[in-house]
Structure formats: C-alpha cells, structure tokens
XYZ file of C-alpha atoms in Angstrom:
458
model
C 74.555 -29.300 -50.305
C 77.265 -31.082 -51.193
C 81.298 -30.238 -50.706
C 81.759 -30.785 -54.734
C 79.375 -28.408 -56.302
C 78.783 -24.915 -57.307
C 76.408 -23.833 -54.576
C 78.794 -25.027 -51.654
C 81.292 -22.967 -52.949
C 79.529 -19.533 -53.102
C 78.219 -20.654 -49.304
C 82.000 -21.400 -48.327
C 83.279 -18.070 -50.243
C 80.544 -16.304 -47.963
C 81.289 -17.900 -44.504
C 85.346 -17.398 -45.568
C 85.150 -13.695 -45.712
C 82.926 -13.065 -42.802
C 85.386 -15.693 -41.113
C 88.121 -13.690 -41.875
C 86.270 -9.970 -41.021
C 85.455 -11.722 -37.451
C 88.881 -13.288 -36.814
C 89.412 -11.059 -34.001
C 85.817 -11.321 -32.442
C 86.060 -14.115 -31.146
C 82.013 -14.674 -30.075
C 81.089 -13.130 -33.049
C 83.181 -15.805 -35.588
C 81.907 -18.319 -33.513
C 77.738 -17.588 -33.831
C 78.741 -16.816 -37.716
C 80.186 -20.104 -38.014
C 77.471 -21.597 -35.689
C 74.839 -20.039 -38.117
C 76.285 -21.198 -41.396
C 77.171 -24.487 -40.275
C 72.849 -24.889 -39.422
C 72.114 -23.164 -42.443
C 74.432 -26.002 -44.185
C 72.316 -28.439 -42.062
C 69.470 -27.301 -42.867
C 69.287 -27.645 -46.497
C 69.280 -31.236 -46.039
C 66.610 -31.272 -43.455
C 65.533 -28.449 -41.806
C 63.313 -30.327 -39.383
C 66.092 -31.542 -37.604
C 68.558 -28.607 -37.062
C 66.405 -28.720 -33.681
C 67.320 -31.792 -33.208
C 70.833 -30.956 -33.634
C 70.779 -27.978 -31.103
C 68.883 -30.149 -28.380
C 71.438 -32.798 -28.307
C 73.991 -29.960 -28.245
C 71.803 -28.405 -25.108
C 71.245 -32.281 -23.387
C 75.308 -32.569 -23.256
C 76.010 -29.132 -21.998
C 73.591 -29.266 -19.553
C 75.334 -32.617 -17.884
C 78.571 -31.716 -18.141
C 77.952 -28.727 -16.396
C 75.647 -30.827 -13.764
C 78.929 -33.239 -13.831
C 81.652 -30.759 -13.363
C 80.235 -28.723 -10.403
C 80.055 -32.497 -8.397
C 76.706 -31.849 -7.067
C 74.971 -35.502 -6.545
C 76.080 -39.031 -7.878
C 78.105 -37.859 -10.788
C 78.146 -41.627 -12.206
C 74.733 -41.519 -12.347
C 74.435 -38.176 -14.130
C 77.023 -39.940 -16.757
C 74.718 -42.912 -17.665
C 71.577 -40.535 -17.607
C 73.745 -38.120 -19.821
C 74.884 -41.331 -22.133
C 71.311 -42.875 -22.532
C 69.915 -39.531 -23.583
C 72.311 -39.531 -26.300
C 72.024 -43.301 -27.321
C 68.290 -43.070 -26.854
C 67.962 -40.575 -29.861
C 70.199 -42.195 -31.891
C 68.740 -45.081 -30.983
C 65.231 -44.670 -32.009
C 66.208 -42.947 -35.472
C 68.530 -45.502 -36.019
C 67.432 -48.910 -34.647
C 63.542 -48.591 -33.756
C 62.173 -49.609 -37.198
C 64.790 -52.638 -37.794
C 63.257 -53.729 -34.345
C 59.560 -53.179 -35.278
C 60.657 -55.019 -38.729
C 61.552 -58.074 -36.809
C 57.966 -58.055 -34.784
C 56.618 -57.787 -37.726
C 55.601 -54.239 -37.188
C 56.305 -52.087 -40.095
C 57.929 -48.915 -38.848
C 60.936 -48.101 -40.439
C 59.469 -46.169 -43.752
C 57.790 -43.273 -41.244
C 61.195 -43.257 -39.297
C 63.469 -40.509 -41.261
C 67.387 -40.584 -40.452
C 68.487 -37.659 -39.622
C 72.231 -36.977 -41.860
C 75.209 -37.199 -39.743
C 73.557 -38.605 -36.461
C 76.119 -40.661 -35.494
C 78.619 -38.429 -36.103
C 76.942 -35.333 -33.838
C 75.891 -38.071 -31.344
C 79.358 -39.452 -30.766
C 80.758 -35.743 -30.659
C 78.529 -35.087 -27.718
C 79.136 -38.097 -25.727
C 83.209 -37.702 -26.238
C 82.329 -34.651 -24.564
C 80.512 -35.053 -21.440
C 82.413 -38.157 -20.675
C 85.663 -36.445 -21.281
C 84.383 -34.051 -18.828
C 83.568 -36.503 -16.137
C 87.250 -38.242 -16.765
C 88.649 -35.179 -16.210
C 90.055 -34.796 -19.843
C 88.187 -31.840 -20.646
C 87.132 -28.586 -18.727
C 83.597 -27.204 -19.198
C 83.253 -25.698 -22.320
C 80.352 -22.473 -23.083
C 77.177 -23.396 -25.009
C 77.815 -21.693 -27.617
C 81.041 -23.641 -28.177
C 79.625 -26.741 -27.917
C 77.372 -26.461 -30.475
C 79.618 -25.362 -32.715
C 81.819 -28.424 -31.554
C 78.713 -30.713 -32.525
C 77.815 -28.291 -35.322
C 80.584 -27.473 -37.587
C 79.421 -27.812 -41.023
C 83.070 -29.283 -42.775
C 82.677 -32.678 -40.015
C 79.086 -32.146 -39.520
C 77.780 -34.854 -41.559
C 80.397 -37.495 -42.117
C 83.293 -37.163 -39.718
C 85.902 -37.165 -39.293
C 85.133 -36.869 -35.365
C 87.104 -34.136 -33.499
C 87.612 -34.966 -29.641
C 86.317 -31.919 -28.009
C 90.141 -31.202 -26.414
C 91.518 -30.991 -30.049
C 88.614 -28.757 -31.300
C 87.750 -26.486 -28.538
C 90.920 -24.993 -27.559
C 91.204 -23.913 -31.180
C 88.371 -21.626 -30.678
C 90.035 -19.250 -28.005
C 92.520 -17.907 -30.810
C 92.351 -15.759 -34.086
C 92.580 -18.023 -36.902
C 95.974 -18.622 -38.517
C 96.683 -19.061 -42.302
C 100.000 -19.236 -43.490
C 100.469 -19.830 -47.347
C 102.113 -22.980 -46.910
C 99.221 -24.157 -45.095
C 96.782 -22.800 -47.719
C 98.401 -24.224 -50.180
C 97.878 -27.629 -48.289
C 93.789 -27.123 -47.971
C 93.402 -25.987 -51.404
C 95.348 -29.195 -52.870
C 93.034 -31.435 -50.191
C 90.269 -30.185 -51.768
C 91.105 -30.256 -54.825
C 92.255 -33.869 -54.781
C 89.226 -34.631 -52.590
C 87.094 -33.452 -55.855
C 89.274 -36.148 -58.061
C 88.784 -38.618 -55.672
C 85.149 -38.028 -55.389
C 83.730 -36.437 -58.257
C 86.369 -38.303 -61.268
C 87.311 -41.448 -59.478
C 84.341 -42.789 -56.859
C 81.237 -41.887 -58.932
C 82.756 -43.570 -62.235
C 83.523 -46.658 -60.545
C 80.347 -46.613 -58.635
C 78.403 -45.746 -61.929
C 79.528 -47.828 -64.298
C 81.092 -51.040 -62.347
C 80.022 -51.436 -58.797
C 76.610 -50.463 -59.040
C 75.103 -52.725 -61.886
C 77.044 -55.760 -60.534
C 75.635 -55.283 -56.728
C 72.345 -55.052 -58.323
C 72.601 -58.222 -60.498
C 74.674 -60.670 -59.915
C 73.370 -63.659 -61.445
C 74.033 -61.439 -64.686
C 77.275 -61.130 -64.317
C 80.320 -63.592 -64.666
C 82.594 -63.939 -61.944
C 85.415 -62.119 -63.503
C 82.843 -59.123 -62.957
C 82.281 -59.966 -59.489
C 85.764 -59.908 -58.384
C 86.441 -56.602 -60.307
C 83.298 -55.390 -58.818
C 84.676 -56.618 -55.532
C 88.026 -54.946 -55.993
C 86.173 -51.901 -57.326
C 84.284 -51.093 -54.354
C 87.334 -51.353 -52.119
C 88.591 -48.417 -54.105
C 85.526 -46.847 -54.188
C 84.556 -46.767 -50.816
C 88.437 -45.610 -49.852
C 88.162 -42.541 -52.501
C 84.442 -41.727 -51.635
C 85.379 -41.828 -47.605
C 88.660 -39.932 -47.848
C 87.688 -37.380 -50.196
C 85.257 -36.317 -47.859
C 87.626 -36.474 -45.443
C 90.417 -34.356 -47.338
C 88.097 -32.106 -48.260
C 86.699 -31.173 -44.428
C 90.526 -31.243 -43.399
C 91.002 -29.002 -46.124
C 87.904 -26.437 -45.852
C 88.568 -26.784 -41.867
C 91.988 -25.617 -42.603
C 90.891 -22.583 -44.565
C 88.590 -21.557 -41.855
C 91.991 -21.336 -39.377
C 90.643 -25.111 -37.587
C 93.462 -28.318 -38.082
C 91.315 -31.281 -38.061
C 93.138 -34.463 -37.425
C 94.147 -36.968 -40.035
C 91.644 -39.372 -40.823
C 93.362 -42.230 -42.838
C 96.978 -43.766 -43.337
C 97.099 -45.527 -46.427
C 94.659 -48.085 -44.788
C 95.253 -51.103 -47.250
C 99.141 -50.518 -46.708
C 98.070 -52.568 -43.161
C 100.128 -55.719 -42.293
C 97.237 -57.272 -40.396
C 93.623 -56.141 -39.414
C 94.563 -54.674 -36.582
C 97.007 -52.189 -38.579
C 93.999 -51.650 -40.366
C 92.165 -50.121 -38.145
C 94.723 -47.656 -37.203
C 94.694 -46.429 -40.526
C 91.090 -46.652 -41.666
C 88.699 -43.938 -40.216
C 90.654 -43.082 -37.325
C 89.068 -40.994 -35.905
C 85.891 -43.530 -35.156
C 88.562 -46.437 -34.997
C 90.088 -44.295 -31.954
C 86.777 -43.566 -30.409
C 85.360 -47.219 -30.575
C 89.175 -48.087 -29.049
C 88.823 -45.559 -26.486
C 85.092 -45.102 -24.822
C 84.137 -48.570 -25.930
C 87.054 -51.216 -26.017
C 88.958 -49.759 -23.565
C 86.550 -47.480 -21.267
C 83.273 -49.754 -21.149
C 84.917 -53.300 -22.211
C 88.451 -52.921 -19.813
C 90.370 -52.964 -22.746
C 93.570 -55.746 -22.799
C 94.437 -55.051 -18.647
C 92.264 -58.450 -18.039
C 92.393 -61.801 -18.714
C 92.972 -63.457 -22.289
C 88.919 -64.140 -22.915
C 87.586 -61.254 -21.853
C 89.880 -59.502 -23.416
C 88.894 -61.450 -27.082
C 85.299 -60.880 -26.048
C 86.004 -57.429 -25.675
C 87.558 -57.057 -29.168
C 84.835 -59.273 -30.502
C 82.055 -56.874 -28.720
C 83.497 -53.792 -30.033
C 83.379 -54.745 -33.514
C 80.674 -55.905 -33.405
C 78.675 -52.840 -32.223
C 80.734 -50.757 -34.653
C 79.269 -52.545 -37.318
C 75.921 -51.687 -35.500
C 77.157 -48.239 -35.592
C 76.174 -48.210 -39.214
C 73.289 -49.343 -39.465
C 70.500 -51.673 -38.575
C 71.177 -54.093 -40.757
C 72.448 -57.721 -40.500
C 74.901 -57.165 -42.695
C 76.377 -54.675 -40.674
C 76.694 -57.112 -38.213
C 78.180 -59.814 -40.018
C 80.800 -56.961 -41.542
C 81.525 -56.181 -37.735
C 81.484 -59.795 -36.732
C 84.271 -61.049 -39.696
C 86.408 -58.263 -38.553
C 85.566 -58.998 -34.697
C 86.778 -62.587 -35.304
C 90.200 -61.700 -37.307
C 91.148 -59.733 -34.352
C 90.914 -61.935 -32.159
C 92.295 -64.691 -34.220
C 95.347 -62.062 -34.881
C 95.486 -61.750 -30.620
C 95.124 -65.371 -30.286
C 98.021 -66.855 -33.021
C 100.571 -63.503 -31.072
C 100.138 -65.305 -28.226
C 100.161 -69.034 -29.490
C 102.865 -68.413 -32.249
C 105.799 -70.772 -31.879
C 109.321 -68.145 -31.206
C 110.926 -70.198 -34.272
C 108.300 -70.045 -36.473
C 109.338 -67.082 -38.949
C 107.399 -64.139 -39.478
C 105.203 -63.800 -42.212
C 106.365 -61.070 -44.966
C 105.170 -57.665 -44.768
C 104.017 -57.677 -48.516
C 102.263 -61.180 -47.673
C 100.520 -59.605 -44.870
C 99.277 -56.923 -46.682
C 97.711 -59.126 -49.642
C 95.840 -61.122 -46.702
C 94.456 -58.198 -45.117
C 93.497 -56.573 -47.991
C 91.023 -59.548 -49.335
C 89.818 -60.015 -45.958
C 88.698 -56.706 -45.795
C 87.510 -56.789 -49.266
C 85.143 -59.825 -47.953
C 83.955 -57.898 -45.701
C 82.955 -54.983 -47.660
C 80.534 -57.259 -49.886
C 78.599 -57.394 -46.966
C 78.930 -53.585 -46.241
C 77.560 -53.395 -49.594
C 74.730 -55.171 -49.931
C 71.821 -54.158 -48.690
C 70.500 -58.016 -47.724
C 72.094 -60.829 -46.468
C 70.775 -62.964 -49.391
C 72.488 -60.466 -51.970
C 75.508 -60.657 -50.285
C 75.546 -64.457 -50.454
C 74.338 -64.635 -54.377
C 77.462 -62.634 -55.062
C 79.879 -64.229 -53.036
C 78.533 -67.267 -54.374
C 78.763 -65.970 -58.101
C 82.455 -65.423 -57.541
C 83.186 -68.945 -56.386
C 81.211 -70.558 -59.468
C 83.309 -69.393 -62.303
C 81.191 -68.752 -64.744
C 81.362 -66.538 -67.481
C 79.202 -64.439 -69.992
C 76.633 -61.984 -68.779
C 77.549 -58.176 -69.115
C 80.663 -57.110 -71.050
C 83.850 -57.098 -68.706
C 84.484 -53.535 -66.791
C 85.924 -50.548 -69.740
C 89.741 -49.936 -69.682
C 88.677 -46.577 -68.581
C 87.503 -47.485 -65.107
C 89.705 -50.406 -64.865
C 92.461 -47.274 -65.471
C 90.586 -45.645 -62.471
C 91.024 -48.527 -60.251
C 94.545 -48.274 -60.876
C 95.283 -44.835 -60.199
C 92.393 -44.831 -57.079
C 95.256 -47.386 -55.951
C 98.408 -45.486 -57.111
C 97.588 -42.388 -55.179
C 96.721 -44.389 -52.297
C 100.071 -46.021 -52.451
C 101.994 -42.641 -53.003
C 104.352 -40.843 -50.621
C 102.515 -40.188 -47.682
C 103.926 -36.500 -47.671
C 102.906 -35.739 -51.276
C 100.594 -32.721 -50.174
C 103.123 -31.243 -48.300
C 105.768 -31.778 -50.696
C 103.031 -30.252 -53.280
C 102.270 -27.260 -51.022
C 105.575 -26.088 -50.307
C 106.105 -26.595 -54.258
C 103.086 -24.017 -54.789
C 104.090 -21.619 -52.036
C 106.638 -20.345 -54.088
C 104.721 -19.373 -57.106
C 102.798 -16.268 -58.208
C 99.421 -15.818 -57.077
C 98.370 -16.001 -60.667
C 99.772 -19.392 -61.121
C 98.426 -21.132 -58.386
C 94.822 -19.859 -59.481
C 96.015 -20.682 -63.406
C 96.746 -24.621 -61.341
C 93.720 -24.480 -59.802
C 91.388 -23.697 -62.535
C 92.682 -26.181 -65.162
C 91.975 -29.060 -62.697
C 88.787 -27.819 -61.733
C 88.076 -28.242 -65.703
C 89.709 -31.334 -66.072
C 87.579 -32.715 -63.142
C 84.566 -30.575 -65.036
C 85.494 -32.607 -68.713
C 86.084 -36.148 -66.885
C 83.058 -36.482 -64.065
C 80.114 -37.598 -64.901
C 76.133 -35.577 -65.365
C 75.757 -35.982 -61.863
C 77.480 -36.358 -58.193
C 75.894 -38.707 -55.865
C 75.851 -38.383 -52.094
C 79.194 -39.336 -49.756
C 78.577 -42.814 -48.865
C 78.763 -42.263 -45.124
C 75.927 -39.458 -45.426
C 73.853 -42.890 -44.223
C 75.745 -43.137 -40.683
C-alpha cells in the first residue's frame, strides 16, 4: 500500500479518527496504532508481520535482561546485537554469499520490506538502554516504536528517546501544525508521484538499461536525472511520513537539509538521510570504530569502515560497496588535505565546493544504480566516449522537471512553514478548495501508474 494512492488514504482516514476517539486512552491509541501499522505491513507481506513482532519481542526481552544488571551485561549486548544482525543478515546477505560459492540461493531468499529500517530501530534501542540513554520501555511500546506504519518501511529512523516519550501524552494538533503535514504531503505527492516517476519513466530508466544506445549527452542527463530522482523519490517519502506522523500527534525528525547545498562530502552527509547518516555516525563510527578521539589512521580507517558497511547496508551487491567505498575515500581525503592544508593556501569557494561535491556524489550514484558492476562501467564509459546518436535527447518536459526537482530543492528552507502559517489564516473551505486542485493537478500530470519508493529495497 503505498503513501500516494487511494487505498492508503481511506486506511489513514480510518486510523485518524479512531486516533483521535483514543487520544485520551492512552493503551488503547497505542494497540490501535500497533494494529493498523501491521495491517499496513501486512499487505505487503503478511508472512513476515511475525517476523516483525519477534524482533520487536528479541529487543525487549534484552533490554529488560540488560537494565535489571543481572549477569555480564556486555555479553547480553553482543548476544542482543547478533540476534538482530543475524536476521538481517541472512535475508539480506546469505544468497549474495551462496552466489559467490557458486550456490544458488538468493531467488528462494525473500526480503522482507523495511528490514533494515525495523532492525536498526531495535538495536538503537537496546543499546541505548545499556548506555544508559534510554529507560526500559513496555512491549507494547516497543513494537509500536519498531512498528509504526508512516517510518515502517523506509525511514526515516526515530531514536527510541525521541519517539517513546511522545507516547505518554494525548496527541497535539494545532492548525498551524496541520497545515504543515498536509502541505508535506502534499508536496511529497509532487515530488513522488509528478516529479520522480516521470524522470524515472521516461529518462533514467531506458538509459540505465541501454547504454550503448544512447549518446553521451543522454548519459550525463541520465546521470543528472537520477540525482534528482533519487532526492525527490527519498524525500517525498520522507515528507510524507513527517507529515502523516504529524497528523497522528507524533513529530518525526527532519530527514534532509538541502543535501546537494553541501560544501564537501562530509556536509553531505549531514544533510542526506540523517537520520541513518546519524546512526552510522553514532553506533558505528563513533561507538564500535572510536570515532576521531584516536590517532590520525585509525581514525581514516574508521571513516573508511563506516562507509563502507553503509553501503553494505543496502544491499549485497558490489556496487554497493564500491558506492560506499568512493564516498569512504573522499572522506578521508577531505580529513587528510584539513590536516595537510598549507594556513596560506586560500579556501576554496563555497559555490566551487558545492559543484565538486555534487558530481562526486553523482559518480557515485551510477553505481547505486546499476544493478552490476559491468553496467555501471559501460555507462560511465559511454559518457567519457562522446558519441552521439542513439535515442532522441531527454523531452523539454522532463528536462523542465529536472529543473524544478532542483528549484524546490534550492528554495527557502522555511517555505512550509512560511506556507502553513499562510494557510492558517484561511477558511476551512479554502484550504480544502487548495488542497483539492493540487490533488488534480498531480491527478492530470502523473503518469498510469506509481512505482514503489526506491528505498522499499533496504
């Protein structure tokens, strides 16, 4: 069930009102939501709603074992964190692995949606607990932590001290902040339904899949074209859970910053997905790896590491870790020249800095693209010939996409707010009147079909 269609929004009409009829109960909100949000699940897959409530169980069941301090609490961690990792693990990894034994595995191995995701939720948890970061929470909150159905599937991923506190009180909804959801959803929709899946449609996807028939003016747009692709497919998901969160009386944290605004890769990943950026920073660079309190090379091998797995993290693919391995090495190329870097030498322009980082993570996401290694080099190497012919270059149409994908993105980074308060002064009436004539614009401009979030696949 996806966020953009007509069926989510009776089931989010439904879950609203009894939301609202329960906001004072506070058990009885939480099992509603806990209900919907596996109904929501389970329409994908209902086989592995189990799945879901095990893992949900597993972490509970350590953190409690953790908190009370009975018996070597470290070890109850790593058993705790290999549980976790050993599930995601086998859906994730075990038939790339039995692929290079020559053992094939991996078509009777079914990812489950959103596996990542749930898994990271629960191990924020339990080793937030053992830090002392987090108190115990109940079951039943818990797996409605690991459960809720608007970051269920595709982020972003809510530390369990930002979430769970949240559900000891009544849910709040001023119009102001209505206002605010409504407009992330509805520009969510743009992003995803308008923008992403015309691009994807009619540029990005034919080129990926051919391109020896394509010049290399079609290449680079292609190129450029899944930059803004991935940005509006990603972030509308991400409005949209913000927004639908919101509605439901939950603030979810913001999940990008006008990423390809960054001045270096580092800047990058505090504004792309940061919410995973954070985590990876946090449990991996800093908690596992020591972080930058150590010397200079352990510190680069650290960075290196980190990216490295979090290209892992999305799949088992080599690709995956190349992607993770180009943006492993910038970093600690970036780390290396702020140390090395002469005091006289001047420092580069911001605008220069952002050009650079931009195409370097537009390298990188040919190889998050393409599905093999080879593909990824055919293309890169189509761009460097400079030939032409092949298919017709990209309409004016999504070529006008592009641009506005990148407009918006450049915008005022308060434009919902400013939007909202504009809106909480109108009539009822108008705001639906708003409302409705985008949803038909969107209706008159999308095209037959909407394809799945990209990051459904982590």
């Amino acid at each position: 069930m996806l966020f953009p269609t007509l069926g989510f929004h009776v089931f989010f009409l439904a879950v609203f009102a009894l939301n609202r009829l329960m906001a004072r109960a506070r058990d009885w909100r939480v099992i509603v939501l806990l209900l919907a949000s596996w109904l929501f699940y389970g329409l994908w897959d209902a086989r592995f709603v189990a799945l879901l409530i095990a893992s949900s169980g597993w972490n509970w069941l350590f953190a409690r074992i953790i908190a009370a301090g009975r018996g070597p609490r470290l070890a109850w961690l790593w058993l705790a964190i290999l549980g976790n990792l050993g599930v995601l693990g086998w859906f994730k990894y075990a038939g790339f692995l039995a692929d290079l034994a020559g053992m094939p595995l991996a078509q009777a191995i079914i990812l489950p949606v959103g596996i990542s995701f749930f898994t990271f939720q629960g191990l924020s948890y339990v080793i937030d607990v053992y830090n002392g970061r987090t108190r115990p929470a109940r079951l039943l909150d818990l797996t409605l932590l690991m459960s809720f159905f608007p970051h269920l599937v595709a982020g972003p991923i809510v530390r369990p001290s930002h979430l769970l506190p949240q559900l000891r009180h009544p849910p709040r909804l001023g119009r102001q902040e209505a206002m605010a959801c409504l407009i992330l959803i509805l520009w969510g929709t743009v992003k995803k339904a308008v923008i992403a899946n015309d691009i994807s449609v009619h540029l990005v996807d034919p080129v990926f899949a051919d391109p020896a028939g394509h010049s290399s003016l079609e290449l680079v747009l292609a190129a450029y074209g899944y930059a803004v692709q991935i940005y509006c497919d990603f972030s509308a998901y991400t409005d949209m859970a913000i927004g639908l969160a919101g509605l439901l009386g939950f603030r979810f944290p913001r999940n990008f910053d006008q990423p390809y605004r960054a001045v270096s890769l580092q800047d990058f990943w505090r504004r792309w997905h940061i919410s995973l950026s954070s985590w990876l920073r946090d449990y991996l660079y800093i908690g596992a790896f020591g972080g930058s309190r150590q010397a200079l090379w352990r510190t680069c091998l650290a960075l290196f590491g980190t990216m490295v797995l979090g290209g892992l993290w999305h799949g088992a693919s080599w690709n995956f870790v190349i992607w993770g391995a180009l943006h492993g090495g910038v970093l600690v190329a970036e780390r290396l020249w702020q140390r090395a870097r002469p005091e006289t030498w001047p420092v580069l322009p911001a605008w220069a800095g952002t050009v650079i980082t931009f195409h370097i993570v537009a390298l990188g996401w040919i190889f998050f693209r393409c599905s093999e290694f080879s593909g990824a080099i055919a293309f890169l190497r189509g761009m460097a010939a400079g030939h032409g012919g092949g298919a017709p270059l990209a309409s004016g149409w999504i070529l006008a996409l592009m641009a506005l994908g990148m407009a918006c993105h450049f915008g005022p980074r308060d434009g919902v707010q400013r939007s909202a308060r504009a809106l909480a002064v109108m009539p009822g009436w108008a705001v639906g009147l708003i409302g409705t004539l985008v949803l038909l614009v969107i209706e008159g401009l999308r095209g037959g079909g909407i394809a799945p979030f990209i990051y459904f696949q982590f």
